[in-house]
mmCIF file with all atom_site columns, C-alpha atoms in Angstrom:
data_model
loop_
_atom_site.group_PDB
_atom_site.id
_atom_site.type_symbol
_atom_site.label_atom_id
_atom_site.label_alt_id
_atom_site.label_comp_id
_atom_site.label_asym_id
_atom_site.label_entity_id
_atom_site.label_seq_id
_atom_site.pdbx_PDB_ins_code
_atom_site.Cartn_x
_atom_site.Cartn_y
_atom_site.Cartn_z
_atom_site.occupancy
_atom_site.B_iso_or_equiv
_atom_site.pdbx_formal_charge
_atom_site.auth_seq_id
_atom_site.auth_comp_id
_atom_site.auth_asym_id
_atom_site.auth_atom_id
_atom_site.pdbx_PDB_model_num
ATOM 1  C CA . MET A 1 1  ? 0.205   -0.170 0.201   1.00 0.00 ? 336 MET A CA 1
ATOM 2  C CA . THR A 1 2  ? 1.132   3.546  -0.722  1.00 0.00 ? 337 THR A CA 1
ATOM 3  C CA . ASP A 1 3  ? 0.937   6.543  1.400   1.00 0.00 ? 338 ASP A CA 1
ATOM 4  C CA . LEU A 1 4  ? -0.259  9.091  -1.026  1.00 0.00 ? 339 LEU A CA 1
ATOM 5  C CA . ALA A 1 5  ? -1.527  12.892 0.045   1.00 0.00 ? 340 ALA A CA 1
ATOM 6  C CA . LEU A 1 6  ? -3.257  14.730 -2.570  1.00 0.00 ? 341 LEU A CA 1
ATOM 7  C CA . TYR A 1 7  ? -3.164  18.897 -1.888  1.00 0.00 ? 342 TYR A CA 1
ATOM 8  C CA . ILE A 1 8  ? -6.063  20.294 -3.578  1.00 0.00 ? 343 ILE A CA 1
ATOM 9  C CA . THR A 1 9  ? -8.094  23.173 -3.605  1.00 0.00 ? 344 THR A CA 1
ATOM 10 C CA . ASN A 1 10 ? -11.980 23.858 -3.570  1.00 0.00 ? 345 ASN A CA 1
ATOM 11 C CA . LYS A 1 11 ? -13.129 21.361 -6.210  1.00 0.00 ? 346 LYS A CA 1
ATOM 12 C CA . ASN A 1 12 ? -15.859 23.707 -6.792  1.00 0.00 ? 347 ASN A CA 1
ATOM 13 C CA . TYR A 1 13 ? -13.877 26.155 -8.551  1.00 0.00 ? 348 TYR A CA 1
ATOM 14 C CA . SER A 1 14 ? -10.915 24.206 -9.330  1.00 0.00 ? 349 SER A CA 1
ATOM 15 C CA . SER A 1 15 ? -11.130 21.280 -12.648 1.00 0.00 ? 350 SER A CA 1
ATOM 16 C CA . TRP A 1 16 ? -7.350  20.656 -11.775 1.00 0.00 ? 351 TRP A CA 1
ATOM 17 C CA . SER A 1 17 ? -7.829  19.724 -8.518  1.00 0.00 ? 352 SER A CA 1
ATOM 18 C CA . LEU A 1 18 ? -11.284 17.653 -9.064  1.00 0.00 ? 353 LEU A CA 1
ATOM 19 C CA . ARG A 1 19 ? -9.905  15.798 -12.091 1.00 0.00 ? 354 ARG A CA 1
ATOM 20 C CA . ILE A 1 20 ? -7.062  14.239 -10.011 1.00 0.00 ? 355 ILE A CA 1
ATOM 21 C CA . TRP A 1 21 ? -9.671  14.041 -7.169  1.00 0.00 ? 356 TRP A CA 1
ATOM 22 C CA . LEU A 1 22 ? -12.250 12.056 -8.724  1.00 0.00 ? 357 LEU A CA 1
ATOM 23 C CA . LEU A 1 23 ? -9.583  9.582  -10.833 1.00 0.00 ? 358 LEU A CA 1
ATOM 24 C CA . MET A 1 24 ? -8.667  8.414  -7.397  1.00 0.00 ? 359 MET A CA 1
ATOM 25 C CA . ARG A 1 25 ? -11.880 7.965  -5.600  1.00 0.00 ? 360 ARG A CA 1
ATOM 26 C CA . ALA A 1 26 ? -13.261 6.373  -9.198  1.00 0.00 ? 361 ALA A CA 1
ATOM 27 C CA . LEU A 1 27 ? -10.234 4.187  -8.719  1.00 0.00 ? 362 LEU A CA 1
ATOM 28 C CA . ASP A 1 28 ? -10.269 3.228  -5.342  1.00 0.00 ? 363 ASP A CA 1
ATOM 29 C CA . ILE A 1 29 ? -6.921  4.633  -4.880  1.00 0.00 ? 364 ILE A CA 1
ATOM 30 C CA . PRO A 1 30 ? -6.066  5.418  -0.927  1.00 0.00 ? 365 PRO A CA 1
ATOM 31 C CA . PHE A 1 31 ? -5.168  8.745  -0.520  1.00 0.00 ? 366 PHE A CA 1
ATOM 32 C CA . GLU A 1 32 ? -4.957  11.541 2.393   1.00 0.00 ? 367 GLU A CA 1
ATOM 33 C CA . GLU A 1 33 ? -6.989  14.563 0.775   1.00 0.00 ? 368 GLU A CA 1
ATOM 34 C CA . VAL A 1 34 ? -5.311  18.096 1.874   1.00 0.00 ? 369 VAL A CA 1
ATOM 35 C CA . MET A 1 35 ? -7.153  21.320 1.446   1.00 0.00 ? 370 MET A CA 1
ATOM 36 C CA . VAL A 1 36 ? -5.074  24.353 0.513   1.00 0.00 ? 371 VAL A CA 1
ATOM 37 C CA . PRO A 1 37 ? -7.305  27.688 0.639   1.00 0.00 ? 372 PRO A CA 1
ATOM 38 C CA . MET A 1 38 ? -7.677  29.671 -2.033  1.00 0.00 ? 373 MET A CA 1
ATOM 39 C CA . THR A 1 39 ? -5.646  32.592 -1.514  1.00 0.00 ? 374 THR A CA 1
ATOM 40 C CA . GLY A 1 40 ? -3.349  34.175 -4.046  1.00 0.00 ? 375 GLY A CA 1
ATOM 41 C CA . GLU A 1 41 ? -2.294  31.945 -6.014  1.00 0.00 ? 376 GLU A CA 1
ATOM 42 C CA . ALA A 1 42 ? -3.859  28.723 -4.266  1.00 0.00 ? 377 ALA A CA 1
ATOM 43 C CA . GLN A 1 43 ? -0.983  28.692 -1.644  1.00 0.00 ? 378 GLN A CA 1
ATOM 44 C CA . ILE A 1 44 ? -0.421  27.798 1.988   1.00 0.00 ? 379 ILE A CA 1
ATOM 45 C CA . PRO A 1 45 ? 2.632   28.781 4.033   1.00 0.00 ? 380 PRO A CA 1
ATOM 46 C CA . GLY A 1 46 ? 5.086   26.121 2.798   1.00 0.00 ? 381 GLY A CA 1
ATOM 47 C CA . MET A 1 47 ? 3.752   24.700 0.194   1.00 0.00 ? 382 MET A CA 1
ATOM 48 C CA . THR A 1 48 ? 6.395   25.918 -2.261  1.00 0.00 ? 383 THR A CA 1
ATOM 49 C CA . GLY A 1 49 ? 8.880   23.511 -0.207  1.00 0.00 ? 384 GLY A CA 1
ATOM 50 C CA . ILE A 1 50 ? 5.979   20.717 -1.253  1.00 0.00 ? 385 ILE A CA 1
ATOM 51 C CA . SER A 1 51 ? 5.238   21.740 -5.073  1.00 0.00 ? 386 SER A CA 1
ATOM 52 C CA . PRO A 1 52 ? 8.074   23.668 -6.956  1.00 0.00 ? 387 PRO A CA 1
ATOM 53 C CA . THR A 1 53 ? 5.422   25.817 -8.503  1.00 0.00 ? 388 THR A CA 1
ATOM 54 C CA . GLY A 1 54 ? 4.109   26.046 -5.187  1.00 0.00 ? 389 GLY A CA 1
ATOM 55 C CA . LYS A 1 55 ? 0.214   25.460 -6.883  1.00 0.00 ? 390 LYS A CA 1
ATOM 56 C CA . VAL A 1 56 ? -2.013  22.559 -6.900  1.00 0.00 ? 391 VAL A CA 1
ATOM 57 C CA . PRO A 1 57 ? -2.686  19.948 -7.559  1.00 0.00 ? 392 PRO A CA 1
ATOM 58 C CA . CYS A 1 58 ? 0.333   17.715 -6.249  1.00 0.00 ? 393 CYS A CA 1
ATOM 59 C CA . LEU A 1 59 ? 0.521   14.257 -5.141  1.00 0.00 ? 394 LEU A CA 1
ATOM 60 C CA . VAL A 1 60 ? 3.008   13.679 -2.650  1.00 0.00 ? 395 VAL A CA 1
ATOM 61 C CA . ASP A 1 61 ? 4.518   9.798  -2.293  1.00 0.00 ? 396 ASP A CA 1
ATOM 62 C CA . ARG A 1 62 ? 5.575   9.293  0.890   1.00 0.00 ? 397 ARG A CA 1
ATOM 63 C CA . ASP A 1 63 ? 7.112   5.996  0.786   1.00 0.00 ? 398 ASP A CA 1
ATOM 64 C CA . GLN A 1 64 ? 9.038   7.502  -2.007  1.00 0.00 ? 399 GLN A CA 1
ATOM 65 C CA . GLY A 1 65 ? 10.394  9.940  0.479   1.00 0.00 ? 400 GLY A CA 1
ATOM 66 C CA . GLY A 1 66 ? 8.294   12.612 -0.562  1.00 0.00 ? 401 GLY A CA 1
ATOM 67 C CA . LEU A 1 67 ? 8.412   12.677 -4.067  1.00 0.00 ? 402 LEU A CA 1
ATOM 68 C CA . ALA A 1 68 ? 5.951   15.635 -5.113  1.00 0.00 ? 403 ALA A CA 1
ATOM 69 C CA . ILE A 1 69 ? 4.394   15.195 -8.683  1.00 0.00 ? 404 ILE A CA 1
ATOM 70 C CA . TRP A 1 70 ? 2.823   18.255 -9.906  1.00 0.00 ? 405 TRP A CA 1
ATOM 71 C CA . GLU A 1 71 ? 0.473   19.330 -12.687 1.00 0.00 ? 406 GLU A CA 1
ATOM 72 C CA . SER A 1 72 ? -2.341  16.847 -13.265 1.00 0.00 ? 407 SER A CA 1
ATOM 73 C CA . THR A 1 73 ? -1.383  15.043 -16.186 1.00 0.00 ? 408 THR A CA 1
ATOM 74 C CA . ALA A 1 74 ? 1.888   14.073 -14.709 1.00 0.00 ? 409 ALA A CA 1
ATOM 75 C CA . ILE A 1 75 ? 0.085   12.829 -11.472 1.00 0.00 ? 410 ILE A CA 1
ATOM 76 C CA . THR A 1 76 ? -2.173  10.591 -13.736 1.00 0.00 ? 411 THR A CA 1
ATOM 77 C CA . GLU A 1 77 ? 1.342   9.325  -15.518 1.00 0.00 ? 412 GLU A CA 1
ATOM 78 C CA . TYR A 1 78 ? 2.413   8.394  -12.307 1.00 0.00 ? 413 TYR A CA 1
ATOM 79 C CA . LEU A 1 79 ? -0.793  6.556  -10.902 1.00 0.00 ? 414 LEU A CA 1
ATOM 80 C CA . ASN A 1 80 ? -0.489  4.646  -13.905 1.00 0.00 ? 415 ASN A CA 1
ATOM 81 C CA . GLU A 1 81 ? 2.936   3.109  -13.256 1.00 0.00 ? 416 GLU A CA 1
ATOM 82 C CA . LEU A 1 82 ? 1.631   2.990  -9.680  1.00 0.00 ? 417 LEU A CA 1
ATOM 83 C CA . PHE A 1 83 ? -1.129  1.028  -9.967  1.00 0.00 ? 418 PHE A CA 1
ATOM 84 C CA . PRO A 1 84 ? -1.345  -0.642 -13.705 1.00 0.00 ? 419 PRO A CA 1
ATOM 85 C CA . GLU A 1 85 ? -4.094  -3.013 -12.582 1.00 0.00 ? 420 GLU A CA 1
ATOM 86 C CA . CYS A 1 86 ? -6.629  0.012  -12.146 1.00 0.00 ? 421 CYS A CA 1
ATOM 87 C CA . GLY A 1 87 ? -6.455  0.992  -15.467 1.00 0.00 ? 422 GLY A CA 1
ATOM 88 C CA . VAL A 1 88 ? -5.815  4.947  -15.715 1.00 0.00 ? 423 VAL A CA 1
ATOM 89 C CA . TRP A 1 89 ? -5.005  4.827  -19.303 1.00 0.00 ? 424 TRP A CA 1
ATOM 90 C CA . PRO A 1 90 ? -7.036  2.592  -21.725 1.00 0.00 ? 425 PRO A CA 1
ATOM 91 C CA . ALA A 1 91 ? -4.987  -0.674 -22.927 1.00 0.00 ? 426 ALA A CA 1
#
């Protein structure tokens, strides 16, 4: 089992956050949801220490030493590699 944290902002206003959240929920991929307030550039103090861009969504794999993947397409590709049995991408 992988220890994943998904940093997102309000899903009602951020389709980028919503799409990764929906993907992970639909495929039953376990993760911790960390809400980031929408202020300025959707940053929380220390967010740039998590994601180099300081923006969301950002997936952190704690089992890989806190590996951070940002941008929804990159996160989707990473999830496909991590959970090939889930069928993130069509065969």
